[in-house]
Short mmCIF file of C-alpha atoms in Angstrom, two decimals:
data_model
loop_
_atom_site.label_atom_id
_atom_site.label_comp_id
_atom_site.label_asym_id
_atom_site.label_seq_id
_atom_site.Cartn_x
_atom_site.Cartn_y
_atom_site.Cartn_z
CA UNK S 1 1.54 30.09 7.48
CA UNK S 2 5.26 31.49 5.95
CA UNK S 3 6.65 29.10 3.92
CA UNK S 4 10.28 28.35 3.56
CA UNK S 5 11.55 28.53 0.17
CA UNK S 6 14.75 27.10 -0.99
CA UNK S 7 13.61 23.47 0.31
CA UNK S 8 12.69 20.47 -0.85
CA UNK S 9 9.72 18.05 -0.08
CA UNK S 10 8.86 14.49 -0.90
CA UNK S 11 5.39 13.49 -1.82
CA UNK S 12 3.91 10.39 -2.68
CA UNK S 13 0.57 9.46 -4.08
CA UNK S 14 -0.11 5.09 -3.27
CA UNK S 15 -2.45 2.86 -4.43
CA UNK S 16 -2.57 -0.78 -3.88
CA UNK S 17 -1.29 -1.50 -7.50
CA UNK S 18 0.75 1.92 -8.38
CA UNK S 19 2.87 4.22 -5.94
CA UNK S 20 3.97 7.74 -7.26
CA UNK S 21 6.56 9.37 -5.89
CA UNK S 22 7.57 12.90 -6.17
CA UNK S 23 10.62 15.76 -5.38
CA UNK S 24 9.33 19.11 -5.18
CA UNK S 25 11.03 22.35 -4.84
CA UNK S 26 9.08 25.12 -2.86
CA UNK S 27 8.95 28.13 -5.27
CA UNK S 28 7.04 31.32 -4.93
CA UNK S 29 4.98 29.85 -2.31
CA UNK S 30 4.13 26.44 -4.65
CA UNK S 31 5.99 23.02 -5.32
CA UNK S 32 7.58 22.57 -8.42
CA UNK S 33 8.15 19.30 -9.26
CA UNK S 34 11.76 18.26 -10.28
CA UNK S 35 11.68 14.24 -10.64
CA UNK S 36 9.05 11.60 -10.33
CA UNK S 37 8.73 7.90 -10.49
CA UNK S 38 5.98 5.34 -11.07
CA UNK S 39 6.65 2.23 -9.28
CA UNK S 40 4.41 -1.00 -8.95
CA UNK S 41 3.14 -1.10 -5.02
CA UNK S 42 3.96 -4.91 -4.41
CA UNK S 43 7.43 -5.00 -5.87
CA UNK S 44 8.35 -3.63 -2.09
CA UNK S 45 8.08 -4.28 1.50
CA UNK S 46 7.53 -1.04 2.75
CA UNK S 47 7.09 2.61 1.74
CA UNK S 48 10.46 3.51 3.20
CA UNK S 49 11.83 1.12 0.85
CA UNK S 50 10.58 2.63 -2.39
CA UNK S 51 10.99 6.04 -0.84
CA UNK S 52 15.14 5.22 -0.40
CA UNK S 53 15.24 3.61 -3.88
CA UNK S 54 13.60 6.91 -5.02
CA UNK S 55 16.15 9.44 -3.00
CA UNK S 56 19.14 7.57 -3.93
CA UNK S 57 20.80 8.94 -0.82
CA UNK S 58 21.56 11.37 -3.49
CA UNK S 59 18.45 14.12 -2.17
CA UNK S 60 17.74 15.81 1.23
CA UNK S 61 14.28 16.89 2.03
CA UNK S 62 12.88 18.76 4.56
CA UNK S 63 9.32 17.40 4.53
CA UNK S 64 7.52 14.39 3.70
CA UNK S 65 3.57 13.69 2.78
CA UNK S 66 1.81 10.45 1.25
CA UNK S 67 -2.10 10.22 0.32
CA UNK S 68 -2.73 6.94 1.05
CA UNK S 69 -6.49 5.19 0.05
CA UNK S 70 -8.22 4.73 3.33
CA UNK S 71 -8.35 6.06 6.63
CA UNK S 72 -5.69 7.72 8.75
CA UNK S 73 -5.98 6.83 12.73
CA UNK S 74 -3.33 8.06 14.93
CA UNK S 75 -1.00 8.84 12.34
CA UNK S 76 -0.76 4.97 11.51
CA UNK S 77 -2.63 3.98 8.13
CA UNK S 78 -5.73 1.73 7.64
CA UNK S 79 -5.06 1.60 3.94
CA UNK S 80 -7.35 -0.63 1.78
CA UNK S 81 -5.47 -2.88 -0.49
CA UNK S 82 -1.91 -1.54 0.17
CA UNK S 83 0.37 -4.40 1.65
CA UNK S 84 2.14 -2.19 3.90
CA UNK S 85 2.23 -0.50 7.58
CA UNK S 86 2.67 2.89 6.86
CA UNK S 87 3.34 5.10 10.07
CA UNK S 88 4.44 8.63 10.34
CA UNK S 89 6.91 8.36 12.96
CA UNK S 90 8.73 5.63 11.56
CA UNK S 91 8.97 7.08 8.46
CA UNK S 92 10.15 10.34 9.53
CA UNK S 93 13.06 8.68 11.01
CA UNK S 94 13.36 6.75 7.75
CA UNK S 95 13.52 9.42 5.92
CA UNK S 96 15.56 12.24 8.30
CA UNK S 97 12.69 14.92 8.60
CA UNK S 98 11.66 16.71 11.64
CA UNK S 99 8.05 15.37 10.04
CA UNK S 100 6.19 12.97 7.56
CA UNK S 101 2.47 13.10 7.19
CA UNK S 102 -0.05 10.32 5.81
CA UNK S 103 -3.08 11.87 4.75
CA UNK S 104 -6.36 10.07 2.81
CA UNK S 105 -5.58 10.32 -0.86
CA UNK S 106 -8.75 12.08 -1.78
CA UNK S 107 -7.88 14.58 0.80
CA UNK S 108 -4.53 14.60 -1.25
CA UNK S 109 -6.34 15.08 -4.44
CA UNK S 110 -8.46 17.98 -3.07
CA UNK S 111 -5.44 19.95 -2.17
CA UNK S 112 -4.11 19.26 -5.43
CA UNK S 113 -7.69 20.33 -7.05
CA UNK S 114 -6.26 24.14 -5.64
CA UNK S 115 -3.06 23.64 -7.98
CA UNK S 116 -4.67 23.07 -11.44
CA UNK S 117 -4.34 25.48 -14.33
CA UNK S 118 -7.60 26.39 -16.40
CA UNK S 119 -5.91 24.37 -19.23
CA UNK S 120 -6.20 21.03 -16.64
CA UNK S 121 -9.78 21.31 -16.32
CA UNK S 122 -12.68 20.50 -18.28
CA UNK S 123 -15.83 22.25 -17.39
CA UNK S 124 -19.00 20.69 -17.17
CA UNK S 125 -21.30 23.60 -15.92
CA UNK S 126 -20.18 27.13 -15.35
CA UNK S 127 -22.44 28.07 -12.61
CA UNK S 128 -22.37 31.00 -10.86
CA UNK S 129 -20.15 30.78 -7.56
CA UNK S 130 -20.37 33.61 -4.95
CA UNK S 131 -17.72 36.33 -5.12
CA UNK S 132 -15.64 35.21 -1.60
CA UNK S 133 -14.11 31.78 -1.18
CA UNK S 134 -16.57 28.96 -0.53
CA UNK S 135 -17.05 25.03 0.26
CA UNK S 136 -15.48 22.63 -2.35
CA UNK S 137 -16.39 19.05 -2.90
CA UNK S 138 -14.12 16.87 -4.63
CA UNK S 139 -15.41 13.37 -5.83
CA UNK S 140 -13.14 10.64 -7.51
CA UNK S 141 -13.91 7.22 -9.05
CA UNK S 142 -11.56 5.37 -9.88
CA UNK S 143 -10.33 1.79 -8.80
CA UNK S 144 -12.57 2.78 -5.91
CA UNK S 145 -14.75 5.73 -5.08
CA UNK S 146 -13.13 8.52 -3.43
CA UNK S 147 -14.95 11.61 -2.01
CA UNK S 148 -13.46 14.69 0.23
CA UNK S 149 -14.31 18.82 0.76
CA UNK S 150 -12.41 21.96 1.20
CA UNK S 151 -13.31 24.60 3.82
CA UNK S 152 -11.81 27.97 3.30
CA UNK S 153 -9.73 29.23 6.40
CA UNK S 154 -9.84 32.54 7.62
CA UNK S 155 -5.94 32.68 7.18
CA UNK S 156 -6.26 32.38 3.55
CA UNK S 157 -5.59 28.72 3.35
CA UNK S 158 -7.92 25.35 3.20
CA UNK S 159 -8.15 22.35 5.19
CA UNK S 160 -9.26 19.33 3.18
CA UNK S 161 -11.58 16.84 4.87
CA UNK S 162 -11.24 13.47 4.23
CA UNK S 163 -14.72 10.91 3.95
CA UNK S 164 -15.00 7.37 3.36
CA UNK S 165 -18.47 8.55 1.70
CA UNK S 166 -17.77 6.39 -1.12
CA UNK S 167 -18.78 3.25 1.45
CA UNK S 168 -22.08 4.70 2.55
CA UNK S 169 -24.89 3.11 1.23
CA UNK S 170 -25.86 3.24 -2.98
CA UNK S 171 -29.29 4.91 -3.12
CA UNK S 172 -31.13 4.20 -6.41
CA UNK S 173 -33.04 6.78 -8.62
CA UNK S 174 -35.68 5.47 -10.39
CA UNK S 175 -37.04 1.78 -11.42
CA UNK S 176 -33.78 0.76 -13.29
CA UNK S 177 -31.33 1.45 -10.95
CA UNK S 178 -33.90 0.37 -7.84
CA UNK S 179 -33.54 -2.93 -10.00
CA UNK S 180 -29.66 -2.66 -10.17
CA UNK S 181 -29.62 -2.51 -6.25
CA UNK S 182 -31.90 -5.69 -5.88
CA UNK S 183 -29.52 -7.46 -8.39
CA UNK S 184 -26.47 -6.43 -6.41
CA UNK S 185 -27.82 -6.95 -3.19
CA UNK S 186 -27.80 -10.96 -4.35
CA UNK S 187 -24.44 -10.30 -4.70
CA UNK S 188 -22.78 -8.77 -2.10
CA UNK S 189 -23.96 -7.90 1.90
CA UNK S 190 -23.64 -4.21 1.47
CA UNK S 191 -24.04 -2.37 -1.90
CA UNK S 192 -22.14 1.01 -1.70
CA UNK S 193 -21.97 3.62 -3.86
CA UNK S 194 -18.12 2.20 -4.47
CA UNK S 195 -19.71 -1.08 -5.70
CA UNK S 196 -21.76 1.19 -8.77
CA UNK S 197 -19.05 3.98 -9.06
CA UNK S 198 -16.17 2.66 -9.77
CA UNK S 199 -13.90 0.79 -12.36
CA UNK S 200 -15.35 -2.49 -10.84
CA UNK S 201 -18.61 -0.59 -10.32
CA UNK S 202 -19.14 -0.49 -14.11
CA UNK S 203 -18.22 -3.89 -14.45
CA UNK S 204 -21.42 -4.84 -12.16
CA UNK S 205 -23.84 -2.30 -14.24
CA UNK S 206 -22.90 -4.09 -17.36
CA UNK S 207 -23.49 -7.60 -15.59
CA UNK S 208 -26.77 -6.36 -14.39
CA UNK S 209 -27.55 -5.40 -17.90
CA UNK S 210 -26.25 -8.71 -19.23
CA UNK S 211 -28.51 -10.39 -16.78
CA UNK S 212 -31.87 -8.92 -17.52
CA UNK S 213 -31.49 -8.86 -21.28
CA UNK S 214 -32.33 -11.40 -23.95
CA UNK S 215 -29.66 -10.75 -26.17
CA UNK S 216 -26.39 -13.42 -25.84
CA UNK S 217 -22.84 -11.28 -25.30
CA UNK S 218 -21.19 -11.13 -29.02
CA UNK S 219 -18.39 -13.33 -29.48
CA UNK S 220 -15.82 -10.36 -30.47
CA UNK S 221 -17.23 -8.97 -26.98
CA UNK S 222 -16.56 -12.11 -25.19
CA UNK S 223 -12.99 -12.41 -27.03
CA UNK S 224 -12.29 -9.41 -25.68
CA UNK S 225 -13.16 -9.57 -22.03
CA UNK S 226 -11.24 -12.62 -22.05
CA UNK S 227 -8.31 -10.84 -23.07
CA UNK S 228 -8.33 -7.84 -21.19
CA UNK S 229 -6.84 -7.26 -17.52
CA UNK S 230 -9.31 -4.42 -17.30
CA UNK S 231 -12.78 -5.84 -18.03
CA UNK S 232 -14.08 -1.45 -17.29
CA UNK S 233 -12.00 -0.09 -19.72
CA UNK S 234 -13.31 -2.78 -22.50
CA UNK S 235 -17.01 -1.65 -21.76
CA UNK S 236 -16.05 2.23 -21.47
CA UNK S 237 -14.26 2.13 -24.84
CA UNK S 238 -16.61 0.03 -26.72
CA UNK S 239 -19.44 2.44 -25.17
CA UNK S 240 -17.48 5.59 -26.37
CA UNK S 241 -17.10 3.97 -29.59
CA UNK S 242 -20.80 2.93 -29.93
CA UNK S 243 -20.06 -0.99 -30.91
CA UNK S 244 -22.13 -2.13 -28.09
CA UNK S 245 -25.61 -1.26 -27.55
CA UNK S 246 -25.23 -2.87 -24.04
CA UNK S 247 -22.04 -1.18 -22.85
CA UNK S 248 -23.48 2.21 -23.81
CA UNK S 249 -26.44 1.42 -21.72
CA UNK S 250 -23.81 0.52 -18.78
CA UNK S 251 -21.81 3.62 -19.32
CA UNK S 252 -25.07 5.80 -19.36
CA UNK S 253 -26.38 4.31 -16.00
CA UNK S 254 -22.66 4.99 -14.56
CA UNK S 255 -22.80 8.47 -15.33
CA UNK S 256 -26.22 9.18 -14.47
CA UNK S 257 -25.20 7.75 -10.51
CA UNK S 258 -21.91 9.85 -10.85
CA UNK S 259 -24.29 12.72 -11.62
CA UNK S 260 -26.21 12.54 -8.56
CA UNK S 261 -23.87 11.17 -6.61
CA UNK S 262 -21.74 14.32 -6.91
CA UNK S 263 -24.67 16.53 -5.61
CA UNK S 264 -25.15 14.45 -3.14
CA UNK S 265 -21.92 15.48 -1.71
CA UNK S 266 -22.10 19.16 -3.03
CA UNK S 267 -25.28 19.46 -0.92
CA UNK S 268 -23.45 17.53 2.29
CA UNK S 269 -20.93 20.15 2.00
CA UNK S 270 -22.98 23.04 0.54
CA UNK S 271 -20.26 23.71 -2.08
CA UNK S 272 -20.77 26.42 -3.66
CA UNK S 273 -17.32 27.05 -4.63
CA UNK S 274 -17.34 24.14 -6.80
CA UNK S 275 -17.13 20.38 -7.51
CA UNK S 276 -14.43 18.83 -8.99
CA UNK S 277 -14.50 15.55 -10.47
CA UNK S 278 -11.42 13.75 -10.03
CA UNK S 279 -9.83 10.02 -10.51
CA UNK S 280 -8.70 7.82 -13.33
CA UNK S 281 -11.82 7.15 -14.93
CA UNK S 282 -13.35 10.66 -15.67
CA UNK S 283 -10.72 12.11 -18.71
CA UNK S 284 -11.34 8.52 -20.44
CA UNK S 285 -15.24 9.03 -20.67
CA UNK S 286 -15.22 12.87 -20.62
CA UNK S 287 -17.04 12.85 -24.22
CA UNK S 288 -19.96 11.05 -22.21
CA UNK S 289 -19.85 12.94 -19.36
CA UNK S 290 -19.99 16.61 -21.41
CA UNK S 291 -22.80 15.09 -23.13
CA UNK S 292 -25.40 15.99 -20.41
CA UNK S 293 -26.24 13.38 -18.55
CA UNK S 294 -24.13 14.02 -15.92
CA UNK S 295 -25.52 17.85 -15.03
CA UNK S 296 -28.94 16.18 -15.80
CA UNK S 297 -28.78 14.20 -12.70
CA UNK S 298 -26.55 16.56 -10.90
CA UNK S 299 -29.63 19.07 -10.95
CA UNK S 300 -32.30 16.69 -10.20
CA UNK S 301 -32.68 17.61 -6.74
CA UNK S 302 -36.26 19.11 -6.66
CA UNK S 303 -36.51 22.16 -4.55
CA UNK S 304 -32.30 22.26 -4.52
CA UNK S 305 -32.34 22.43 -8.40
CA UNK S 306 -31.63 26.34 -8.38
CA UNK S 307 -28.64 25.88 -6.01
CA UNK S 308 -26.84 22.95 -7.84
CA UNK S 309 -26.94 25.50 -10.75
CA UNK S 310 -24.94 28.26 -9.38
CA UNK S 311 -22.15 25.63 -8.65
CA UNK S 312 -19.43 25.30 -10.92
CA UNK S 313 -18.69 21.64 -11.93
CA UNK S 314 -14.90 20.45 -13.51
CA UNK S 315 -13.28 17.76 -14.24
CA UNK S 316 -9.77 17.07 -13.37
CA UNK S 317 -7.55 16.37 -16.52
CA UNK S 318 -4.25 16.33 -14.80
CA UNK S 319 -3.40 12.71 -13.44
CA UNK S 320 -1.29 13.84 -11.04
CA UNK S 321 -3.67 16.15 -8.66
CA UNK S 322 -3.00 13.77 -5.63
CA UNK S 323 0.64 14.05 -5.93
CA UNK S 324 0.55 17.92 -6.43
CA UNK S 325 -1.79 17.65 -3.42
CA UNK S 326 0.89 15.65 -1.17
CA UNK S 327 3.66 18.30 -2.10
CA UNK S 328 1.05 21.20 -1.38
CA UNK S 329 0.28 19.58 2.29
CA UNK S 330 4.29 18.81 3.02
CA UNK S 331 5.04 22.34 1.79
CA UNK S 332 2.68 23.45 4.63
CA UNK S 333 4.78 21.01 7.22
CA UNK S 334 7.66 23.44 6.73
#
């Protein structure tokens, strides 16, 4: 598909807490960032209102695309944790463009992975990918757990496939994780992978360990939790520093589950082209991800371990991958 140059597109990465908008110029068949701004989602009543503030009437755009958390059905967003009604036709009218698209946030992140430079990725496993293009899997733990795939098309483009795989049933491996599932089954009516593989999921793992261990939580750690807005960050930071053995153990279990579910996703897409680990958590715990536990769990699939050993596994270090992916999608609408 020919992409018109000298066009401008609006892209957005929408979340329940923060909304990142970016204005891009199409140059050389790629989106080039002109400006971006981060907003507090709940400070605005609608996405149209945020976009209007960002553009300020001074920028004319040719297309727009927004990544939102949750499924898109009939051009209408069914986003989780976002207090807005978002509908493609209404957005197009408000922005004065022929078309506006809403896509799943992991669908946008997957497109963004195609734009990453080598210095924006950390390699967990080099693998041995085929010479021709092959499907790619994308998994991203953050506030929730997102999963998507990229499938190569015959015309040279890629098609991103959104899923809600993070809400599939948590499949424990070994006695420890079975006990974790039993504990969480008493806390939730459905224990999905997101219940263990997300920021709140890391907190759930820590609480499980706390419930089964005789040692009391140290007062200094209790004080940190009391003064924090992000308990998962407290756990991961103290785990990385080795300050508390329970935090270390919680992060170890988290990484084991992350590697195993990344492999599950890779097998479902037969992602010989690679697995990309995105989301906000991975770059913050990179030292633990690269210590070997993730890859060991990734390869622990019995008869298919040799297939998985061929798959490159990389961590995205660019927090704006979702925004860049939405811009790429908007660019292809021109």
